[in-house]
Amino acid sequence: MKVNNRIKIENFAFNGADSDRLLSVLNINIEKKKVPDVIFWASKFNMYNILNKSEYRNKKIMNYDFVNTEKNKFFFNIKQLDKTLKSYLLFYNLFDAIIFRIGLTRNTAIKKEISNKDIEMMVKNFEINTNNAIEIAKIKNVKEFYLISLFTKINFRTENNYQFDLYKSFIEKAKKDNVGFVKVIDLESDMNLIEEKEDLYLCNGIHQYLDGNVYQAKRINEIFKRTSSLTKKD
């Protein structure tokens, strides 16, 4: 379903896509395909992916290891050992089955608490990738670059305030540093407008039902038509 049939859209988003991966997708497709007039960049939600990565795109630049990566390396090694032992030792397989039957598991580890430094570096990684995407768009003569903040319930939880304050500061700076080229569509405040329809639009804190997707598409189209220099002649 399209809310504006005058616009041809190519969607390169995919489940779980963070800015590391989306920047790679942008690099590949902008070389292979016709350069678009407008890029819509909406990868805010998956910033958290980086917290579990021991290797990420800007690690050499940022020189930082996130709190959970050391734990993940440990469990990866344990799983590798577990797989090897199961392949060669009958006794280990029997012991493993007994542990499973009595309800003990090896997945009882508790994640370390995310620090403010983790959050700062997580947003910094997003910032670096987004600035790179903006520069690529300029080099390829894209006419406009939209930073889109989709609506979600989790924006207003206390534990996320620091992250979203940093995020909002960055997108406003990107807009100021790239006047007329970078534009912002912020739907976070829409949660106040759709409070009565929250259960109709959102199936959880982030993901939407069809009605939520349709509402959001209409809102993006409204703001795009109002703010884009490309729609002034319409």
PDB file of C-alpha atoms in Angstrom:
ATOM      1  CA  MET A   1       0.000   0.000   0.000  1.00  0.00           C
ATOM      2  CA  LYS A   2       1.380   3.400  -1.042  1.00  0.00           C
ATOM      3  CA  VAL A   3       0.073   6.714   0.230  1.00  0.00           C
ATOM      4  CA  ASN A   4       1.699   8.685  -2.599  1.00  0.00           C
ATOM      5  CA  ASN A   5       1.715   7.047  -6.017  1.00  0.00           C
ATOM      6  CA  ARG A   6       3.713   9.906  -7.519  1.00  0.00           C
ATOM      7  CA  ILE A   7       6.820   8.782  -5.667  1.00  0.00           C
ATOM      8  CA  LYS A   8       8.851   5.752  -6.710  1.00  0.00           C
ATOM      9  CA  ILE A   9      10.308   4.092  -3.617  1.00  0.00           C
ATOM     10  CA  GLU A  10      13.107   1.563  -3.284  1.00  0.00           C
ATOM     11  CA  ASN A  11      13.262   0.137   0.222  1.00  0.00           C
ATOM     12  CA  PHE A  12      16.648  -1.265   1.284  1.00  0.00           C
ATOM     13  CA  ALA A  13      15.729  -1.713   4.941  1.00  0.00           C
ATOM     14  CA  PHE A  14      15.654  -5.181   6.495  1.00  0.00           C
ATOM     15  CA  ASN A  15      14.968  -6.724   9.876  1.00  0.00           C
ATOM     16  CA  GLY A  16      17.530  -5.755  12.502  1.00  0.00           C
ATOM     17  CA  ALA A  17      19.413  -3.369  10.219  1.00  0.00           C
ATOM     18  CA  ASP A  18      21.694  -0.991  12.120  1.00  0.00           C
ATOM     19  CA  SER A  19      23.647   1.952  10.719  1.00  0.00           C
ATOM     20  CA  ASP A  20      26.793  -0.184  10.198  1.00  0.00           C
ATOM     21  CA  ARG A  21      24.935  -2.471   7.833  1.00  0.00           C
ATOM     22  CA  LEU A  22      22.750   0.202   6.240  1.00  0.00           C
ATOM     23  CA  LEU A  23      25.784   2.261   5.303  1.00  0.00           C
ATOM     24  CA  SER A  24      27.214  -0.767   3.488  1.00  0.00           C
ATOM     25  CA  VAL A  25      23.886  -1.288   1.710  1.00  0.00           C
ATOM     26  CA  LEU A  26      23.822   2.390   0.713  1.00  0.00           C
ATOM     27  CA  ASN A  27      27.382   2.221  -0.630  1.00  0.00           C
ATOM     28  CA  ILE A  28      26.633  -0.828  -2.759  1.00  0.00           C
ATOM     29  CA  ASN A  29      23.283   0.284  -4.165  1.00  0.00           C
ATOM     30  CA  ILE A  30      24.102   3.908  -4.866  1.00  0.00           C
ATOM     31  CA  GLU A  31      26.904   2.670  -7.140  1.00  0.00           C
ATOM     32  CA  LYS A  32      24.778   0.079  -8.927  1.00  0.00           C
ATOM     33  CA  LYS A  33      21.448   1.852  -9.295  1.00  0.00           C
ATOM     34  CA  LYS A  34      20.135   5.221 -10.412  1.00  0.00           C
ATOM     35  CA  VAL A  35      20.943   7.838  -7.779  1.00  0.00           C
ATOM     36  CA  PRO A  36      17.748   8.804  -5.896  1.00  0.00           C
ATOM     37  CA  ASP A  37      16.517  12.354  -5.456  1.00  0.00           C
ATOM     38  CA  VAL A  38      15.891  11.755  -1.749  1.00  0.00           C
ATOM     39  CA  ILE A  39      17.224   9.391   0.905  1.00  0.00           C
ATOM     40  CA  PHE A  40      15.150   8.565   3.995  1.00  0.00           C
ATOM     41  CA  TRP A  41      17.431   7.400   6.831  1.00  0.00           C
ATOM     42  CA  ALA A  42      15.650   5.770   9.781  1.00  0.00           C
ATOM     43  CA  SER A  43      17.958   3.481  11.752  1.00  0.00           C
ATOM     44  CA  LYS A  44      17.498   4.850  15.276  1.00  0.00           C
ATOM     45  CA  PHE A  45      15.964   1.738  16.821  1.00  0.00           C
ATOM     46  CA  ASN A  46      18.780  -0.681  16.051  1.00  0.00           C
ATOM     47  CA  MET A  47      21.587   1.372  17.576  1.00  0.00           C
ATOM     48  CA  TYR A  48      21.563  -1.145  20.436  1.00  0.00           C
ATOM     49  CA  ASN A  49      22.893  -3.892  18.132  1.00  0.00           C
ATOM     50  CA  ILE A  50      26.405  -2.579  18.523  1.00  0.00           C
ATOM     51  CA  LEU A  51      26.451  -3.281  22.269  1.00  0.00           C
ATOM     52  CA  ASN A  52      26.954  -6.993  21.545  1.00  0.00           C
ATOM     53  CA  LYS A  53      29.529  -6.612  18.775  1.00  0.00           C
ATOM     54  CA  SER A  54      33.199  -7.205  19.437  1.00  0.00           C
ATOM     55  CA  GLU A  55      33.921  -5.875  15.936  1.00  0.00           C
ATOM     56  CA  TYR A  56      32.015  -2.970  14.483  1.00  0.00           C
ATOM     57  CA  ARG A  57      32.574  -0.551  11.627  1.00  0.00           C
ATOM     58  CA  ASN A  58      34.114   2.350  13.562  1.00  0.00           C
ATOM     59  CA  LYS A  59      36.027   0.435  16.222  1.00  0.00           C
ATOM     60  CA  LYS A  60      39.433   1.695  15.073  1.00  0.00           C
ATOM     61  CA  ILE A  61      38.175   5.275  15.126  1.00  0.00           C
ATOM     62  CA  MET A  62      36.437   5.012  18.493  1.00  0.00           C
ATOM     63  CA  ASN A  63      38.877   2.573  20.151  1.00  0.00           C
ATOM     64  CA  TYR A  64      36.176   1.257  22.458  1.00  0.00           C
ATOM     65  CA  ASP A  65      34.913  -2.155  23.610  1.00  0.00           C
ATOM     66  CA  PHE A  66      31.295  -2.342  24.728  1.00  0.00           C
ATOM     67  CA  VAL A  67      30.475  -3.905  28.078  1.00  0.00           C
ATOM     68  CA  ASN A  68      28.762  -7.052  26.773  1.00  0.00           C
ATOM     69  CA  THR A  69      31.276  -8.027  24.081  1.00  0.00           C
ATOM     70  CA  GLU A  70      33.683  -9.709  26.492  1.00  0.00           C
ATOM     71  CA  LYS A  71      30.874 -11.842  27.855  1.00  0.00           C
ATOM     72  CA  ASN A  72      29.744 -12.755  24.327  1.00  0.00           C
ATOM     73  CA  LYS A  73      33.255 -13.883  23.384  1.00  0.00           C
ATOM     74  CA  PHE A  74      33.283 -16.127  26.459  1.00  0.00           C
ATOM     75  CA  PHE A  75      29.937 -17.725  25.616  1.00  0.00           C
ATOM     76  CA  PHE A  76      30.920 -18.135  21.972  1.00  0.00           C
ATOM     77  CA  ASN A  77      33.982 -20.094  23.080  1.00  0.00           C
ATOM     78  CA  ILE A  78      31.868 -22.163  25.487  1.00  0.00           C
ATOM     79  CA  LYS A  79      29.411 -23.010  22.712  1.00  0.00           C
ATOM     80  CA  GLN A  80      32.240 -24.006  20.404  1.00  0.00           C
ATOM     81  CA  LEU A  81      33.648 -26.313  23.100  1.00  0.00           C
ATOM     82  CA  ASP A  82      30.170 -27.673  23.807  1.00  0.00           C
ATOM     83  CA  LYS A  83      29.674 -28.515  20.128  1.00  0.00           C
ATOM     84  CA  THR A  84      33.076 -30.219  19.904  1.00  0.00           C
ATOM     85  CA  LEU A  85      32.505 -32.340  23.017  1.00  0.00           C
ATOM     86  CA  LYS A  86      29.066 -33.410  21.801  1.00  0.00           C
ATOM     87  CA  SER A  87      30.611 -34.528  18.536  1.00  0.00           C
ATOM     88  CA  TYR A  88      33.193 -36.812  20.130  1.00  0.00           C
ATOM     89  CA  LEU A  89      32.154 -37.872  23.646  1.00  0.00           C
ATOM     90  CA  LEU A  90      29.183 -40.148  24.339  1.00  0.00           C
ATOM     91  CA  PHE A  91      29.471 -39.564  28.119  1.00  0.00           C
ATOM     92  CA  TYR A  92      29.259 -35.770  27.598  1.00  0.00           C
ATOM     93  CA  ASN A  93      26.053 -36.175  25.586  1.00  0.00           C
ATOM     94  CA  LEU A  94      24.517 -38.289  28.360  1.00  0.00           C
ATOM     95  CA  PHE A  95      25.585 -35.770  31.001  1.00  0.00           C
ATOM     96  CA  ASP A  96      24.163 -32.916  28.903  1.00  0.00           C
ATOM     97  CA  ALA A  97      20.824 -34.721  28.630  1.00  0.00           C
ATOM     98  CA  ILE A  98      20.684 -35.200  32.414  1.00  0.00           C
ATOM     99  CA  ILE A  99      21.373 -31.502  33.013  1.00  0.00           C
ATOM    100  CA  PHE A 100      18.596 -30.590  30.562  1.00  0.00           C
ATOM    101  CA  ARG A 101      16.107 -32.967  32.250  1.00  0.00           C
ATOM    102  CA  ILE A 102      16.626 -31.567  35.743  1.00  0.00           C
ATOM    103  CA  GLY A 103      16.129 -28.043  34.487  1.00  0.00           C
ATOM    104  CA  LEU A 104      19.659 -26.630  34.647  1.00  0.00           C
ATOM    105  CA  THR A 105      20.776 -24.567  31.685  1.00  0.00           C
ATOM    106  CA  ARG A 106      23.936 -22.877  30.616  1.00  0.00           C
ATOM    107  CA  ASN A 107      22.054 -19.717  29.612  1.00  0.00           C
ATOM    108  CA  THR A 108      21.674 -18.172  33.059  1.00  0.00           C
ATOM    109  CA  ALA A 109      24.192 -15.367  32.651  1.00  0.00           C
ATOM    110  CA  ILE A 110      23.030 -11.864  33.518  1.00  0.00           C
ATOM    111  CA  LYS A 111      23.932  -9.049  31.139  1.00  0.00           C
ATOM    112  CA  LYS A 112      26.132  -6.365  32.555  1.00  0.00           C
ATOM    113  CA  GLU A 113      24.465  -3.029  33.075  1.00  0.00           C
ATOM    114  CA  ILE A 114      24.924  -0.649  30.155  1.00  0.00           C
ATOM    115  CA  SER A 115      26.954   2.377  31.213  1.00  0.00           C
ATOM    116  CA  ASN A 116      26.522   5.981  30.115  1.00  0.00           C
ATOM    117  CA  LYS A 117      29.817   5.589  28.270  1.00  0.00           C
ATOM    118  CA  ASP A 118      28.346   2.657  26.322  1.00  0.00           C
ATOM    119  CA  ILE A 119      25.362   4.807  25.376  1.00  0.00           C
ATOM    120  CA  GLU A 120      27.588   7.712  24.335  1.00  0.00           C
ATOM    121  CA  MET A 121      29.729   5.488  22.119  1.00  0.00           C
ATOM    122  CA  MET A 122      26.677   3.710  20.709  1.00  0.00           C
ATOM    123  CA  VAL A 123      25.212   7.047  19.572  1.00  0.00           C
ATOM    124  CA  LYS A 124      28.682   8.166  18.395  1.00  0.00           C
ATOM    125  CA  ASN A 125      28.884   5.135  16.107  1.00  0.00           C
ATOM    126  CA  PHE A 126      25.453   6.014  14.695  1.00  0.00           C
ATOM    127  CA  GLU A 127      26.620   9.623  14.264  1.00  0.00           C
ATOM    128  CA  ILE A 128      29.761   8.651  12.327  1.00  0.00           C
ATOM    129  CA  ASN A 129      27.823   6.317  10.033  1.00  0.00           C
ATOM    130  CA  THR A 130      25.059   8.840   9.416  1.00  0.00           C
ATOM    131  CA  ASN A 131      27.537  11.620   8.627  1.00  0.00           C
ATOM    132  CA  ASN A 132      29.248   9.262   6.166  1.00  0.00           C
ATOM    133  CA  ALA A 133      25.888   8.508   4.550  1.00  0.00           C
ATOM    134  CA  ILE A 134      25.203  12.248   4.245  1.00  0.00           C
ATOM    135  CA  GLU A 135      28.588  12.826   2.574  1.00  0.00           C
ATOM    136  CA  ILE A 136      28.028   9.941   0.143  1.00  0.00           C
ATOM    137  CA  ALA A 137      24.628  11.416  -0.721  1.00  0.00           C
ATOM    138  CA  LYS A 138      26.196  14.825  -1.397  1.00  0.00           C
ATOM    139  CA  ILE A 139      28.957  13.367  -3.578  1.00  0.00           C
ATOM    140  CA  LYS A 140      26.366  11.465  -5.624  1.00  0.00           C
ATOM    141  CA  ASN A 141      24.225  14.610  -6.014  1.00  0.00           C
ATOM    142  CA  VAL A 142      21.255  13.375  -4.019  1.00  0.00           C
ATOM    143  CA  LYS A 143      19.005  16.397  -3.595  1.00  0.00           C
ATOM    144  CA  GLU A 144      17.740  15.872  -0.025  1.00  0.00           C
ATOM    145  CA  PHE A 145      18.537  13.632   2.944  1.00  0.00           C
ATOM    146  CA  TYR A 146      15.819  13.025   5.549  1.00  0.00           C
ATOM    147  CA  LEU A 147      16.553  11.822   9.085  1.00  0.00           C
ATOM    148  CA  ILE A 148      13.400  10.096  10.287  1.00  0.00           C
ATOM    149  CA  SER A 149      12.490   9.326  13.901  1.00  0.00           C
ATOM    150  CA  LEU A 150       9.617   6.827  13.940  1.00  0.00           C
ATOM    151  CA  PHE A 151       7.174   6.808  16.842  1.00  0.00           C
ATOM    152  CA  THR A 152       7.541   4.291  19.662  1.00  0.00           C
ATOM    153  CA  LYS A 153       6.481   3.803  23.262  1.00  0.00           C
ATOM    154  CA  ILE A 154      10.020   3.284  24.568  1.00  0.00           C
ATOM    155  CA  ASN A 155      11.102   6.891  23.956  1.00  0.00           C
ATOM    156  CA  PHE A 156       9.478   8.002  27.173  1.00  0.00           C
ATOM    157  CA  ARG A 157      10.916   5.419  29.548  1.00  0.00           C
ATOM    158  CA  THR A 158      13.308   6.971  32.040  1.00  0.00           C
ATOM    159  CA  GLU A 159      16.165   4.591  31.219  1.00  0.00           C
ATOM    160  CA  ASN A 160      16.199   5.756  27.590  1.00  0.00           C
ATOM    161  CA  ASN A 161      16.219   9.495  28.191  1.00  0.00           C
ATOM    162  CA  TYR A 162      19.997   9.861  27.964  1.00  0.00           C
ATOM    163  CA  GLN A 163      20.207   7.907  24.714  1.00  0.00           C
ATOM    164  CA  PHE A 164      17.432   9.865  23.027  1.00  0.00           C
ATOM    165  CA  ASP A 165      18.745  13.210  24.266  1.00  0.00           C
ATOM    166  CA  LEU A 166      22.084  12.414  22.612  1.00  0.00           C
ATOM    167  CA  TYR A 167      20.326  11.180  19.486  1.00  0.00           C
ATOM    168  CA  LYS A 168      18.165  14.288  19.191  1.00  0.00           C
ATOM    169  CA  SER A 169      21.161  16.565  19.760  1.00  0.00           C
ATOM    170  CA  PHE A 170      22.957  14.873  16.900  1.00  0.00           C
ATOM    171  CA  ILE A 171      20.119  15.032  14.367  1.00  0.00           C
ATOM    172  CA  GLU A 172      19.554  18.712  15.135  1.00  0.00           C
ATOM    173  CA  LYS A 173      23.278  19.380  14.658  1.00  0.00           C
ATOM    174  CA  ALA A 174      23.281  17.434  11.382  1.00  0.00           C
ATOM    175  CA  LYS A 175      20.357  19.545  10.182  1.00  0.00           C
ATOM    176  CA  LYS A 176      22.095  22.779  11.213  1.00  0.00           C
ATOM    177  CA  ASP A 177      25.416  21.758   9.616  1.00  0.00           C
ATOM    178  CA  ASN A 178      23.714  20.802   6.338  1.00  0.00           C
ATOM    179  CA  VAL A 179      21.069  23.509   5.935  1.00  0.00           C
ATOM    180  CA  GLY A 180      18.634  22.793   3.121  1.00  0.00           C
ATOM    181  CA  PHE A 181      20.048  19.324   2.484  1.00  0.00           C
ATOM    182  CA  VAL A 182      19.451  17.416   5.715  1.00  0.00           C
ATOM    183  CA  LYS A 183      15.878  17.598   6.977  1.00  0.00           C
ATOM    184  CA  VAL A 184      14.198  15.957   9.964  1.00  0.00           C
ATOM    185  CA  ILE A 185      10.869  14.169  10.274  1.00  0.00           C
ATOM    186  CA  ASP A 186      10.286  13.550  13.980  1.00  0.00           C
ATOM    187  CA  LEU A 187       7.246  11.404  14.792  1.00  0.00           C
ATOM    188  CA  GLU A 188       8.189  10.695  18.409  1.00  0.00           C
ATOM    189  CA  SER A 189       5.766  13.329  19.702  1.00  0.00           C
ATOM    190  CA  ASP A 190       2.940  11.619  17.800  1.00  0.00           C
ATOM    191  CA  MET A 191       2.630   9.173  20.701  1.00  0.00           C
ATOM    192  CA  ASN A 192       0.777  11.974  22.510  1.00  0.00           C
ATOM    193  CA  LEU A 193      -1.641  12.286  19.586  1.00  0.00           C
ATOM    194  CA  ILE A 194      -2.394   8.583  19.158  1.00  0.00           C
ATOM    195  CA  GLU A 195      -2.540   7.572  22.817  1.00  0.00           C
ATOM    196  CA  GLU A 196      -6.103   6.223  22.463  1.00  0.00           C
ATOM    197  CA  LYS A 197      -5.085   4.128  19.427  1.00  0.00           C
ATOM    198  CA  GLU A 198      -1.779   2.902  20.845  1.00  0.00           C
ATOM    199  CA  ASP A 199      -2.889  -0.734  21.049  1.00  0.00           C
ATOM    200  CA  LEU A 200      -4.268  -0.545  17.509  1.00  0.00           C
ATOM    201  CA  TYR A 201      -1.033   0.850  16.053  1.00  0.00           C
ATOM    202  CA  LEU A 202       1.719  -0.843  18.087  1.00  0.00           C
ATOM    203  CA  CYS A 203       2.073  -4.587  18.693  1.00  0.00           C
ATOM    204  CA  ASN A 204       4.927  -3.922  21.156  1.00  0.00           C
ATOM    205  CA  GLY A 205       7.163  -1.034  22.177  1.00  0.00           C
ATOM    206  CA  ILE A 206       8.580  -0.569  18.672  1.00  0.00           C
ATOM    207  CA  HIS A 207       6.926  -2.730  15.998  1.00  0.00           C
ATOM    208  CA  GLN A 208       3.674  -1.715  14.367  1.00  0.00           C
ATOM    209  CA  TYR A 209       0.526  -3.313  13.072  1.00  0.00           C
ATOM    210  CA  LEU A 210      -0.623  -2.463   9.543  1.00  0.00           C
ATOM    211  CA  ASP A 211      -2.741   0.432  10.842  1.00  0.00           C
ATOM    212  CA  GLY A 212       0.343   1.851  12.544  1.00  0.00           C
ATOM    213  CA  ASN A 213       2.402   1.561   9.371  1.00  0.00           C
ATOM    214  CA  VAL A 214      -0.325   3.278   7.325  1.00  0.00           C
ATOM    215  CA  TYR A 215      -0.662   6.112   9.860  1.00  0.00           C
ATOM    216  CA  GLN A 216       3.097   6.611   9.941  1.00  0.00           C
ATOM    217  CA  ALA A 217       3.417   6.565   6.140  1.00  0.00           C
ATOM    218  CA  LYS A 218       0.709   9.232   5.848  1.00  0.00           C
ATOM    219  CA  ARG A 219       2.421  11.436   8.421  1.00  0.00           C
ATOM    220  CA  ILE A 220       5.806  11.115   6.689  1.00  0.00           C
ATOM    221  CA  ASN A 221       4.182  11.943   3.350  1.00  0.00           C
ATOM    222  CA  GLU A 222       2.429  15.005   4.815  1.00  0.00           C
ATOM    223  CA  ILE A 223       5.661  16.397   6.292  1.00  0.00           C
ATOM    224  CA  PHE A 224       7.690  15.517   3.193  1.00  0.00           C
ATOM    225  CA  LYS A 225       5.244  17.357   0.916  1.00  0.00           C
ATOM    226  CA  ARG A 226       5.338  20.370   3.226  1.00  0.00           C
ATOM    227  CA  THR A 227       9.136  20.573   3.655  1.00  0.00           C
ATOM    228  CA  SER A 228      10.720  19.230   0.483  1.00  0.00           C
ATOM    229  CA  SER A 229      11.830  21.621  -2.237  1.00  0.00           C
ATOM    230  CA  LEU A 230      11.016  18.853  -4.726  1.00  0.00           C
ATOM    231  CA  THR A 231       7.285  19.012  -3.998  1.00  0.00           C
ATOM    232  CA  LYS A 232       6.842  22.788  -4.226  1.00  0.00           C
ATOM    233  CA  LYS A 233       5.724  22.553  -7.851  1.00  0.00           C
ATOM    234  CA  ASP A 234       3.000  19.996  -6.998  1.00  0.00           C
TER     235      ASP A 234
END
